[in-house]
Short mmCIF file of C-alpha atoms and ligand atoms in Angstrom, two decimals:
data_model
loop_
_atom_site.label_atom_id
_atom_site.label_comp_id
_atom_site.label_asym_id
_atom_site.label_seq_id
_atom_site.Cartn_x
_atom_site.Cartn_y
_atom_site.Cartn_z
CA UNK A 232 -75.46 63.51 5.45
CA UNK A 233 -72.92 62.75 8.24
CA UNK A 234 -74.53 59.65 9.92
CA UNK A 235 -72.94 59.57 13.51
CA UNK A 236 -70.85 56.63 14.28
CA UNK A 237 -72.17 53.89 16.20
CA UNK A 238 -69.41 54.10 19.25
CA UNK A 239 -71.74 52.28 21.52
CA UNK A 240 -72.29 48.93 18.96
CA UNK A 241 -68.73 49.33 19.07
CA UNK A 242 -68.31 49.21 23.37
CA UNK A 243 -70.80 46.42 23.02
CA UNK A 244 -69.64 44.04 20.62
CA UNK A 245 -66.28 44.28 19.14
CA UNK A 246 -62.96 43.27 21.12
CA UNK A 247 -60.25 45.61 20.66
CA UNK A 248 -56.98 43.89 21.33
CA UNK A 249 -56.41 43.21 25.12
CA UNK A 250 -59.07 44.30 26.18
CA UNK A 251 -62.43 44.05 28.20
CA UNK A 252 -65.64 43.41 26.98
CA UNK A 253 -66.88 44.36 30.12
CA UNK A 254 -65.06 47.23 30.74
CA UNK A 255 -63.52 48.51 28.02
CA UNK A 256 -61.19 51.28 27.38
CA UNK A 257 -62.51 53.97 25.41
CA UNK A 258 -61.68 53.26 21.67
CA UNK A 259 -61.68 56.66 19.86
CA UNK A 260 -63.53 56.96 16.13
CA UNK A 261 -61.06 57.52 13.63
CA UNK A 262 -62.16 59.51 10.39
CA UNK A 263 -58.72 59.47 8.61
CA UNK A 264 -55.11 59.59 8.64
CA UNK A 265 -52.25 61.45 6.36
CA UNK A 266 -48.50 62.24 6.83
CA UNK A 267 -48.24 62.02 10.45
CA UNK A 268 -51.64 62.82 11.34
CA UNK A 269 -54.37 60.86 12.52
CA UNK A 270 -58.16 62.88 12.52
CA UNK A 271 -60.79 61.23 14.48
CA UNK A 272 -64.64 61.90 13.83
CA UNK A 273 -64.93 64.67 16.02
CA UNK A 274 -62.39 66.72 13.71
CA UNK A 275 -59.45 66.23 15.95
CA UNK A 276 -55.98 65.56 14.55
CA UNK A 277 -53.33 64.00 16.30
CA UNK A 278 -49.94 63.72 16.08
CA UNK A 279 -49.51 60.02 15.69
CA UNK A 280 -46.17 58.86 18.00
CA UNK A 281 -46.91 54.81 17.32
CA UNK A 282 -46.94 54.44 13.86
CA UNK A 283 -49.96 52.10 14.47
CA UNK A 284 -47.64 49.67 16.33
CA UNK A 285 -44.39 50.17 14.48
CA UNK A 286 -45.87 49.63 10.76
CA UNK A 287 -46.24 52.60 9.10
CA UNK A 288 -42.90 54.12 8.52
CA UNK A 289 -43.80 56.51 6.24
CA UNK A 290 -46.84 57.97 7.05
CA UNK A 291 -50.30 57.51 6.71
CA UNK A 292 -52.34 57.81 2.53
CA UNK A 293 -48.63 58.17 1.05
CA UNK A 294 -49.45 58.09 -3.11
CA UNK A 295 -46.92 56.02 -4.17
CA UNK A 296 -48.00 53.08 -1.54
CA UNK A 297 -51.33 53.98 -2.58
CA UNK A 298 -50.71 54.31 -6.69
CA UNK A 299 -49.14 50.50 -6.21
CA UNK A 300 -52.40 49.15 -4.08
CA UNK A 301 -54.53 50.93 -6.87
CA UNK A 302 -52.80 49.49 -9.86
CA UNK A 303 -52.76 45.89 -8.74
CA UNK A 304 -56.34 46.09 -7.28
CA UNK A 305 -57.05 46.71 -11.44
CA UNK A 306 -54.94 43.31 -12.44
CA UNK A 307 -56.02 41.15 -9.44
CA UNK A 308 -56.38 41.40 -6.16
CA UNK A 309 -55.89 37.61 -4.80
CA UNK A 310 -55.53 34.45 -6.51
CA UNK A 311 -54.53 31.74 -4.73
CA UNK A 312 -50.34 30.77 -4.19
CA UNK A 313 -50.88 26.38 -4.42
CA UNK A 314 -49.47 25.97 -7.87
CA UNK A 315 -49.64 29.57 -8.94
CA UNK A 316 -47.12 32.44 -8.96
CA UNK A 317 -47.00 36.39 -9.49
CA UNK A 318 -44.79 39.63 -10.60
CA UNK A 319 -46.11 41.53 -6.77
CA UNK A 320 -44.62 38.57 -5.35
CA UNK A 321 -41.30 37.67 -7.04
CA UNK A 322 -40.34 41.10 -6.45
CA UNK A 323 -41.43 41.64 -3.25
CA UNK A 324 -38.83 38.11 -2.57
CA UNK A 325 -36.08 39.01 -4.43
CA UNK A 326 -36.01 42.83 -2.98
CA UNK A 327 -35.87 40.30 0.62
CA UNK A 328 -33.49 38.70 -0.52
CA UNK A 329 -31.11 41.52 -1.36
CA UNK A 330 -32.13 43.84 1.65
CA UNK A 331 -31.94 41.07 4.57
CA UNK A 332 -28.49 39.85 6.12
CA UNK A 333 -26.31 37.75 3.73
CA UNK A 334 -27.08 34.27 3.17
CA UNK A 335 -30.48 34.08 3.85
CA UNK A 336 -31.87 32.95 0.26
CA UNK A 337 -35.30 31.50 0.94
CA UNK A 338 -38.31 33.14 1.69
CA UNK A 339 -41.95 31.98 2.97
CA UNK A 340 -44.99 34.72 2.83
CA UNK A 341 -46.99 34.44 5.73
CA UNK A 342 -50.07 36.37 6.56
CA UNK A 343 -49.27 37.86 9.84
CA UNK A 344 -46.10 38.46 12.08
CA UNK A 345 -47.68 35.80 14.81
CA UNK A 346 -47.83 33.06 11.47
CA UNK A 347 -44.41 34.05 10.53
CA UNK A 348 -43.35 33.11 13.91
CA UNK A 349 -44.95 29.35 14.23
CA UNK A 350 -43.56 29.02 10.55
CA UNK A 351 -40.02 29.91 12.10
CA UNK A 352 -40.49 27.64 14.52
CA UNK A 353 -41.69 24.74 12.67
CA UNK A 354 -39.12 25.27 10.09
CA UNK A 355 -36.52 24.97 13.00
CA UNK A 356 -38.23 21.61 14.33
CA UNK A 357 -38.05 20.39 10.62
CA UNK A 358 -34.84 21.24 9.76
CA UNK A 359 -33.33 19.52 12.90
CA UNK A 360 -35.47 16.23 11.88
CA UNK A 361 -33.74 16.76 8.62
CA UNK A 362 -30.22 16.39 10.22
CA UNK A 363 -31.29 13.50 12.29
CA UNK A 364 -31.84 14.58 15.71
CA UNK A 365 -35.33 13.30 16.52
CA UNK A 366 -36.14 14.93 20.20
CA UNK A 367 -35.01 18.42 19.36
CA UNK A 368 -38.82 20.09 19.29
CA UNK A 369 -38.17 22.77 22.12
CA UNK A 370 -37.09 26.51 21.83
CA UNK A 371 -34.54 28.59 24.34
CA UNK A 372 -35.51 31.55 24.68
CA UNK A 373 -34.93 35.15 26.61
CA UNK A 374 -37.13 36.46 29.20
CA UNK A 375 -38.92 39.72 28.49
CA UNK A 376 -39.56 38.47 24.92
CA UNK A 377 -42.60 39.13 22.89
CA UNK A 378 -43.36 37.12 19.87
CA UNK A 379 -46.79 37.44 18.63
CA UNK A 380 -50.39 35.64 20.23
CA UNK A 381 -50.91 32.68 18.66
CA UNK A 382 -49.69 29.26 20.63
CA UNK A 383 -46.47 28.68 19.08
CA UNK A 384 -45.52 32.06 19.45
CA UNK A 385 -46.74 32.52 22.66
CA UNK A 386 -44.96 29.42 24.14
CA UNK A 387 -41.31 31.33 23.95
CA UNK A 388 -43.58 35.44 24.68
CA UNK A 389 -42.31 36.29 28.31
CA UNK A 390 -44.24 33.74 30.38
CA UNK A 391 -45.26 36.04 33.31
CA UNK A 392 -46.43 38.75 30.67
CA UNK A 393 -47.82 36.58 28.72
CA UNK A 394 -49.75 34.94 31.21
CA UNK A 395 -48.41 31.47 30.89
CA UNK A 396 -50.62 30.35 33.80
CA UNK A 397 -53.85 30.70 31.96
CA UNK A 398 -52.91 27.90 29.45
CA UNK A 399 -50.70 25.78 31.50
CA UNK A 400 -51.75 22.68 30.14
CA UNK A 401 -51.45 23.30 26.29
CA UNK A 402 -48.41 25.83 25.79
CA UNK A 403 -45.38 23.81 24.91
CA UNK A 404 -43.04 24.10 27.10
CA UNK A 405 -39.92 25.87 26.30
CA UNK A 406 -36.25 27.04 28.18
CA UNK A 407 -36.41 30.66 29.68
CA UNK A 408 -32.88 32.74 30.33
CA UNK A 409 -32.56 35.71 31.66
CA UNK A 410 -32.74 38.99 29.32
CA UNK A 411 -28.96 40.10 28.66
CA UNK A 412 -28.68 43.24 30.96
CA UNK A 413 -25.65 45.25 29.25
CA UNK A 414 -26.58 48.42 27.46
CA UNK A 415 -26.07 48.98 23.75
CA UNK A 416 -23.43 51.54 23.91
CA UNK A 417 -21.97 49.90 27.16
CA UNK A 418 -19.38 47.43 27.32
CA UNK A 419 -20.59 43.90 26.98
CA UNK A 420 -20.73 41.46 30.13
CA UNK A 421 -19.48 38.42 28.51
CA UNK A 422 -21.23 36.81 31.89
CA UNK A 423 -24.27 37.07 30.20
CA UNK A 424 -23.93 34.54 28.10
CA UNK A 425 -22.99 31.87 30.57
CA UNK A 426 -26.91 30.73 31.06
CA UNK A 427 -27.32 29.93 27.84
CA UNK A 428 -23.80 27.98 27.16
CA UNK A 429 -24.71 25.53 30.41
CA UNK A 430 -28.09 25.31 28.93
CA UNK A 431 -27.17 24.19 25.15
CA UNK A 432 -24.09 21.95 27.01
CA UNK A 433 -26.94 20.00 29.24
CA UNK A 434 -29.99 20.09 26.96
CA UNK A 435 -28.96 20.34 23.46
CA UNK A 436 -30.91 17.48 22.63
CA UNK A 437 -33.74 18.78 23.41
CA UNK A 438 -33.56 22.30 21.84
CA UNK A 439 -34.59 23.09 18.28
CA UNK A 440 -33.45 26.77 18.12
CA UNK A 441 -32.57 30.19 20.33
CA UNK A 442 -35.56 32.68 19.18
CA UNK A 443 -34.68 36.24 20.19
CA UNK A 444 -35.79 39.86 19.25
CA UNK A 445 -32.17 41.36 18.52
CA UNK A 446 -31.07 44.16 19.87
CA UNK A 447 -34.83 45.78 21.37
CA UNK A 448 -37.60 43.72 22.59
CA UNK A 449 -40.90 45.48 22.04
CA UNK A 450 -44.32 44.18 23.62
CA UNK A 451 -42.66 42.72 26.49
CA UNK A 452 -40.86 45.66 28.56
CA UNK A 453 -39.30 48.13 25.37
CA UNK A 454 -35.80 46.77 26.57
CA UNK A 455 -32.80 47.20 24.49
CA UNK A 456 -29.25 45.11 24.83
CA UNK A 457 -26.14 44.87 23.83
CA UNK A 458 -25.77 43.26 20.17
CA UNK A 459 -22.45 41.25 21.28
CA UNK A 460 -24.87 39.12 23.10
CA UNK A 461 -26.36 37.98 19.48
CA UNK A 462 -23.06 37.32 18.30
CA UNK A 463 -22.07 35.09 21.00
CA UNK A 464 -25.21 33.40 21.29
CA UNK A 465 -25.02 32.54 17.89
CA UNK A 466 -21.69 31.01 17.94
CA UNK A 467 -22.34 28.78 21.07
CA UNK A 468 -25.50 27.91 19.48
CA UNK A 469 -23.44 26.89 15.88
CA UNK A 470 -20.96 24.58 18.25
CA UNK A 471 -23.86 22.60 19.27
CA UNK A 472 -26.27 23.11 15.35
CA UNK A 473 -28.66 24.89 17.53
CA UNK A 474 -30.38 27.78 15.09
CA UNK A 475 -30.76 31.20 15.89
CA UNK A 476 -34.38 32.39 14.78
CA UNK A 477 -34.50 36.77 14.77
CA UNK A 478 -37.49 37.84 15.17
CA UNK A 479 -37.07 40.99 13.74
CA UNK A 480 -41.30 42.11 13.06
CA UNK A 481 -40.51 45.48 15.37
CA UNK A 482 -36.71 46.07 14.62
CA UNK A 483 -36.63 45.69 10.88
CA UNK A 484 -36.75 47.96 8.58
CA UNK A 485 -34.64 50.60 9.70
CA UNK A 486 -36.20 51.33 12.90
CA UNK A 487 -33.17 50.89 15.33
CA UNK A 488 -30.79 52.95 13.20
CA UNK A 489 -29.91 49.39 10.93
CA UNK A 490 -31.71 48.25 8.50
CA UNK A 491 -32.03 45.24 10.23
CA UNK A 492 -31.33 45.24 14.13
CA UNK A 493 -28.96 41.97 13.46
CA UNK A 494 -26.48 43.82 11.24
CA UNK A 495 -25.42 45.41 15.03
CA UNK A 496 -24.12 42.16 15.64
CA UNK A 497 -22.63 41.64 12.10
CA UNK A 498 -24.41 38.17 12.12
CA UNK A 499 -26.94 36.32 9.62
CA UNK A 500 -29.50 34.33 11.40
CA UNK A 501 -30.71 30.97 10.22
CA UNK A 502 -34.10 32.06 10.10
CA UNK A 503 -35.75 35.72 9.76
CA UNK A 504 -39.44 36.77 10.76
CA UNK A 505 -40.07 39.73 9.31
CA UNK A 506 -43.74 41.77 9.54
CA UNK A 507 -44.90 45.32 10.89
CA UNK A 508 -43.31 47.55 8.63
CA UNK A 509 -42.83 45.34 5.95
CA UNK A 510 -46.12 46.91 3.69
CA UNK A 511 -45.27 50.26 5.01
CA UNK A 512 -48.57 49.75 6.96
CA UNK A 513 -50.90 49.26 4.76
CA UNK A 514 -52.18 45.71 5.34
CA UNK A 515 -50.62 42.97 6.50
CA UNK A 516 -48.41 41.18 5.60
CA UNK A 517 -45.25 39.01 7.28
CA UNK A 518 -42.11 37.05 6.10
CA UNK A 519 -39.96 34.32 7.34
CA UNK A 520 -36.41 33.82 5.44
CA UNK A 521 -34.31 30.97 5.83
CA UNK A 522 -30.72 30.01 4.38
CA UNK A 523 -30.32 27.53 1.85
CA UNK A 524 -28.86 25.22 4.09
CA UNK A 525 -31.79 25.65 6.55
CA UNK A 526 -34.05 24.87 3.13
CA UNK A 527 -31.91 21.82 2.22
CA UNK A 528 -32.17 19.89 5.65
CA UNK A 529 -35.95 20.70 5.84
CA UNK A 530 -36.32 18.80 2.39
CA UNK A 531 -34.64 16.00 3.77
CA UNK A 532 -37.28 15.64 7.18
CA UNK A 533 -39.63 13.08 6.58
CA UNK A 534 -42.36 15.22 4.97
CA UNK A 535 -39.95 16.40 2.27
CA UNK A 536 -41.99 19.61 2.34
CA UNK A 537 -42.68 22.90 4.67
CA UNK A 538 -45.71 22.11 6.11
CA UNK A 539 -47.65 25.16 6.21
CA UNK A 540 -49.68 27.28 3.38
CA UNK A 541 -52.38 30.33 4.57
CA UNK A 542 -54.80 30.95 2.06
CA UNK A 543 -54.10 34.48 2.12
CA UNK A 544 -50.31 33.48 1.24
CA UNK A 545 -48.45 35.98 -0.84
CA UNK A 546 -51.23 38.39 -1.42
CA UNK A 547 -51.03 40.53 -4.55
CA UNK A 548 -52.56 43.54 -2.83
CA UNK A 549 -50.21 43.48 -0.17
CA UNK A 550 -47.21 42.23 -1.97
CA UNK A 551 -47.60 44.99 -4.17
CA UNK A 552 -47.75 47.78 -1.12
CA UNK A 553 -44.84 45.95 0.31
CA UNK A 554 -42.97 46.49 -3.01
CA UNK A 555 -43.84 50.33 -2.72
CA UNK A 556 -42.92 50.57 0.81
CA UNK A 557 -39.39 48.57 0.29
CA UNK A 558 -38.65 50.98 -2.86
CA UNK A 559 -39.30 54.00 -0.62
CA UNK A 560 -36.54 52.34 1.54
CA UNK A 561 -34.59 51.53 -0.86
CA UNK A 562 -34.09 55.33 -1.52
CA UNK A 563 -31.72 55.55 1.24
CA UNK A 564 -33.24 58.06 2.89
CA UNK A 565 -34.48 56.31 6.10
CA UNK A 566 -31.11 56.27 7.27
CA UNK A 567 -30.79 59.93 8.13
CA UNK A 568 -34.28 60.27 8.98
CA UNK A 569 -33.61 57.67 11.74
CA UNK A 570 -31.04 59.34 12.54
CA UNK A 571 -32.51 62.66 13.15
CA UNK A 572 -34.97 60.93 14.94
CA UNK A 573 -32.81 59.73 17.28
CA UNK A 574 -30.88 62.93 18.20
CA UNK A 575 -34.16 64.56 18.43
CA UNK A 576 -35.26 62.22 20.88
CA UNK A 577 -32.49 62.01 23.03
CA UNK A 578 -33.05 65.73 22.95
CA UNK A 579 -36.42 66.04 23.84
CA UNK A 580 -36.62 63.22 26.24
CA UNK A 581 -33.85 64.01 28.53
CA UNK A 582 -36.21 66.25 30.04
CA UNK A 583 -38.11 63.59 31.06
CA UNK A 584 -35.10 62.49 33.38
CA UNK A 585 -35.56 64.78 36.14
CA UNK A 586 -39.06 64.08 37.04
CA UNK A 587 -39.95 62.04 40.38
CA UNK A 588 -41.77 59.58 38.67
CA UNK A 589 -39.56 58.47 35.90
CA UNK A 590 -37.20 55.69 36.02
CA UNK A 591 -35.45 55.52 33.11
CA UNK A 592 -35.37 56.99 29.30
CA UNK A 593 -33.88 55.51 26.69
CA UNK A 594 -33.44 56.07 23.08
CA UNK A 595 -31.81 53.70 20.19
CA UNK A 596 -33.05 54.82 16.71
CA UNK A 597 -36.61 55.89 16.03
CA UNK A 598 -37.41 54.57 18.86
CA UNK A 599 -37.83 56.15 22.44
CA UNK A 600 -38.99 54.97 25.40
CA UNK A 601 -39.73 56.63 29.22
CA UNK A 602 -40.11 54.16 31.92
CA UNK A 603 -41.83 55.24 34.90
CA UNK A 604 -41.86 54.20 38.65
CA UNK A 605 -45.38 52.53 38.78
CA UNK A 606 -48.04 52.07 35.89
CA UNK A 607 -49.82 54.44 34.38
CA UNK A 608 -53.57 54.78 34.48
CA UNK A 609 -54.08 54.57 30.14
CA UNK A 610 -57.42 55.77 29.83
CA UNK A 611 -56.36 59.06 32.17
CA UNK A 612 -52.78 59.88 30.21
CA UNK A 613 -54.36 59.49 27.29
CA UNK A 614 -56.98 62.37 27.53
CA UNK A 615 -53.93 64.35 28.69
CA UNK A 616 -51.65 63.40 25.79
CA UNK A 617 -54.79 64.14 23.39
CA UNK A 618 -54.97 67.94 24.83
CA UNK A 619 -51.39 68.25 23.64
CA UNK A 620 -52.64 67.07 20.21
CA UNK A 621 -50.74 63.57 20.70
CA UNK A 622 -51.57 59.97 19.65
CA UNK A 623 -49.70 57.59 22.34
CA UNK A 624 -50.60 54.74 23.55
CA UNK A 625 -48.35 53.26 26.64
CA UNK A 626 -48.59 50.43 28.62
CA UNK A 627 -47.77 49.26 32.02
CA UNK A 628 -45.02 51.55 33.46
CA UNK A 629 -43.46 52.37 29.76
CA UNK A 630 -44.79 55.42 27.69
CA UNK A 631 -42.97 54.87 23.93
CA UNK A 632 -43.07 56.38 20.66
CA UNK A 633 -41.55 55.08 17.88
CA UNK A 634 -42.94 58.37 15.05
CA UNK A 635 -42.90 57.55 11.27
CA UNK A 636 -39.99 58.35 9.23
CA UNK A 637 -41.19 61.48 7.58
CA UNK A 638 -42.07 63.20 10.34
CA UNK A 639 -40.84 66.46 10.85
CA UNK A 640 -38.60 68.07 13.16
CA UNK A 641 -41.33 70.55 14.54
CA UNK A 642 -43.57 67.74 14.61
CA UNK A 643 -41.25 65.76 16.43
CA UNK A 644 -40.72 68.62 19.09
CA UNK A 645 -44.68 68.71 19.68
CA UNK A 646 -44.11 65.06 20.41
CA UNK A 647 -41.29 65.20 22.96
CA UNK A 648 -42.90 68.03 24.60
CA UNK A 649 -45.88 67.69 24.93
CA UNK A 650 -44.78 63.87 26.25
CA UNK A 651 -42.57 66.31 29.09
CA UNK A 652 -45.48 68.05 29.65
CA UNK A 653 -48.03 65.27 29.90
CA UNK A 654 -45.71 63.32 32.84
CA UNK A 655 -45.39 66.81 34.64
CA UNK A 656 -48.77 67.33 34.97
CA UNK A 657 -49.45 63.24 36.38
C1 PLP B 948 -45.90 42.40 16.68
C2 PLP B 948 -44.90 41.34 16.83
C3 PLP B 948 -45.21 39.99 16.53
C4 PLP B 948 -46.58 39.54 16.10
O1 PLP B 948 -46.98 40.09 14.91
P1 PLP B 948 -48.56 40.14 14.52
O2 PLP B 948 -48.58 40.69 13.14
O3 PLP B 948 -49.21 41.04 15.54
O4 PLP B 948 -49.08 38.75 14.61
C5 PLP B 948 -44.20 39.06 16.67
N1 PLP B 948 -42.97 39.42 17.08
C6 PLP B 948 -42.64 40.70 17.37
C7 PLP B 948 -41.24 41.03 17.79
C8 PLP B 948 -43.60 41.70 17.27
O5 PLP B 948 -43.28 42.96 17.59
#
């Protein structure tokens, strides 16, 4: 018997993220999800353009993610990381390790992207201690940022989006520069980096680290910059020991045409979050790296030790689907996937450009984003996007996708049109 699902236990007692309890959105029932495809309840399918928030990069029930899941679930599913190790996670490290930029050798497991964020950040505060400098505990950061929800992070997340207001009291307070402005393929405003060169000159006491999403920032406008603004950043920041934390939980991975979005600026950060993507999806799971050097100093701060441990840390089940999912990458085949993805939204998109309402379209990767003149009513665009057979979810004035890897080039066209035709019909 097909029991109908409980929507309205749902409206009335479950918070979906960011949003009302009063009012909510309507949350549709999802039955299941393959490939590209997401089919709710009602027998629906949609073509899913999020990849559930940038995670799952190659598509939804994919057997060798789900062989991996199955045949650790059989040898353990959890035991605890305080004095014990495992294969899942060695290998899951080590593949890190050889994947991320060059130099970064150490690697904490965290259990979300928002954790591997305050670890960054504490590892930072630590690792100055360790060198001596006793008052540098605050952050520089760029505006339009988005790093994760929990206080930490949301002390350097863009403070109007982010609603600094709410929690004036308790968020630490941290340095706020403006977002570099020059485009990816443009030619680089060296300008742009005289904020933050005053700011390290007159306040480098103060300041811990530069945290930055290179190259796109997601959650807090879907901008993208120029990556000689990393480069320089970092080597002002190295004049005065100032680390550079990149935050890469939405770039990484592939999605922006690089492996990792830092390569574009040929640098290795200090420290590396890593997240989203990182278990293909399945569960989550979140990384911070840090060079040895970063690791040495930290052991030398007063508490000799990293002081943070979730109970969840290194989770076999989700080590193990990170191993699949970092395999699958390790194929290679991403890279012209991306690729095609990228052509096919520049191609699809441009469309886009000559309607009244939209402001700008951009593309860099897998990743494409319209941004339109005022903000669009959610609950109404997404009915409309749904008739086309589309998952997408927007926000504010920017409707995005950012589609799986595997998905295919018709697939992809039903995307980008039926995205033209949605905004034609507002
Ligand atoms: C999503 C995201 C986070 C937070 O990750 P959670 O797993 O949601 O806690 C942090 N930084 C960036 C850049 C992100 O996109």
């Amino acid at each position: 018997m097909n029991k109908s699902i409980d929507v309205k236990f749902d409206e009335q007692h479950i918070w979906h993220p960011y949003t009302s309890m009063q009012s909510p959105l309507p949350s549709y029932p999802v039955k299941s999800a393959d490939g590209v495809r997401i089919t709710l309840e009602n027998g629906t399918e949609l073509i899913d353009g999020m990849s559930s928030w940038w995670s799952v990069i190659h598509g939804y029930n994919h057997p060798v993610i789900n062989q991996a899941i199955t045949e650790q679930l059989s040898k353990m599913s959890h035991v605890m990381f305080g004095g014990l190790t495992h294969r899942p996670a060695i290998d899951l490290c080590k593949k890190l390790v050889e994947l991320t930029p060059k130099g970064l050798e150490k690697v904490f497991l965290a259990d979300s992207g928002s954790v591997s964020v305050e670890v960054a950040l504490k590892m930072a505060i630590q690792c100055q201690l360790g060198r001596g400098y006793k008052n540098r505990n605050k952050f520089v950061t760029i505006k339009h940022g988005y790093h994760g929800d929990t206080f930490g992070a949301m002390a350097v997340c863009d403070p109007v989006n982010s609603m600094h207001s709410l929690y004036s009291d308790i968020l630490p307070k941290n340095y706020f520069i403006d977002a570099p402005k020059s485009k990816p393929n443009g030619t680089f405003n060296l300008a742009e980096l005289d904020e933050l060169k005053a700011l390290l000159q007159n306040s480098n006491e103060h300041i811990a680290a530069l945290i930055l999403e290179p190259v796109v920032q997601g959650a807090g406008g879907m901008r993208f910059y120029h990556p000689d603004f990393i480069s320089g950043a970092k080597a002002i920041c190295e004049q005065y020991n100032i680390l550079l934390i990149a935050d890469e939980i939405a770039t990484g991975f592939g999605r922006t045409g690089k492996m990792f979005a830092c390569e574009h600026a040929k640098i290795t950060p200090d420290i590396l979050c890593l997240g989203k993507a990182i278990t293909g999806g399945y569960m989550t799971l979140a990384a911070t790296l840090c060079t040895d050097k970063v690791a040495l100093d930290i052991s030398q701060c007063e508490a000799g030790v990293l002081m943070h441990g979730p109970t969840f840390m290194a989770n076999p089940l989700a080590c193990a689907a990170a191993n699949a999912s970092l395999s699958l990458l390790m194929t290679g085949e991403w890279f012209e996937q991306v690729k095609q993805i990228e052509l096919g939204l520049r191609d699809g998109l441009q469309a886009c450009l000559e309607l009244e309402t939209v402001a700008d379209v951009r593309v860099l990767g897998a990743i494409g984003v319209v941004e339109m003149k005022k903000a669009v009513n959610v609950a109404e665009i997404q009915k409309l996007f749904m008739q086309y057979g589309l998952w997408i979810r927007p926000f504010g004035k920017l409707v995005y996708v950012m589609p799986q890897y595997v998905i295919s080039k018709q697939d992809l066209t039903s995307l980008t049109s039926g995205i033209v035709n949605t905004l034609k019909a507002l």
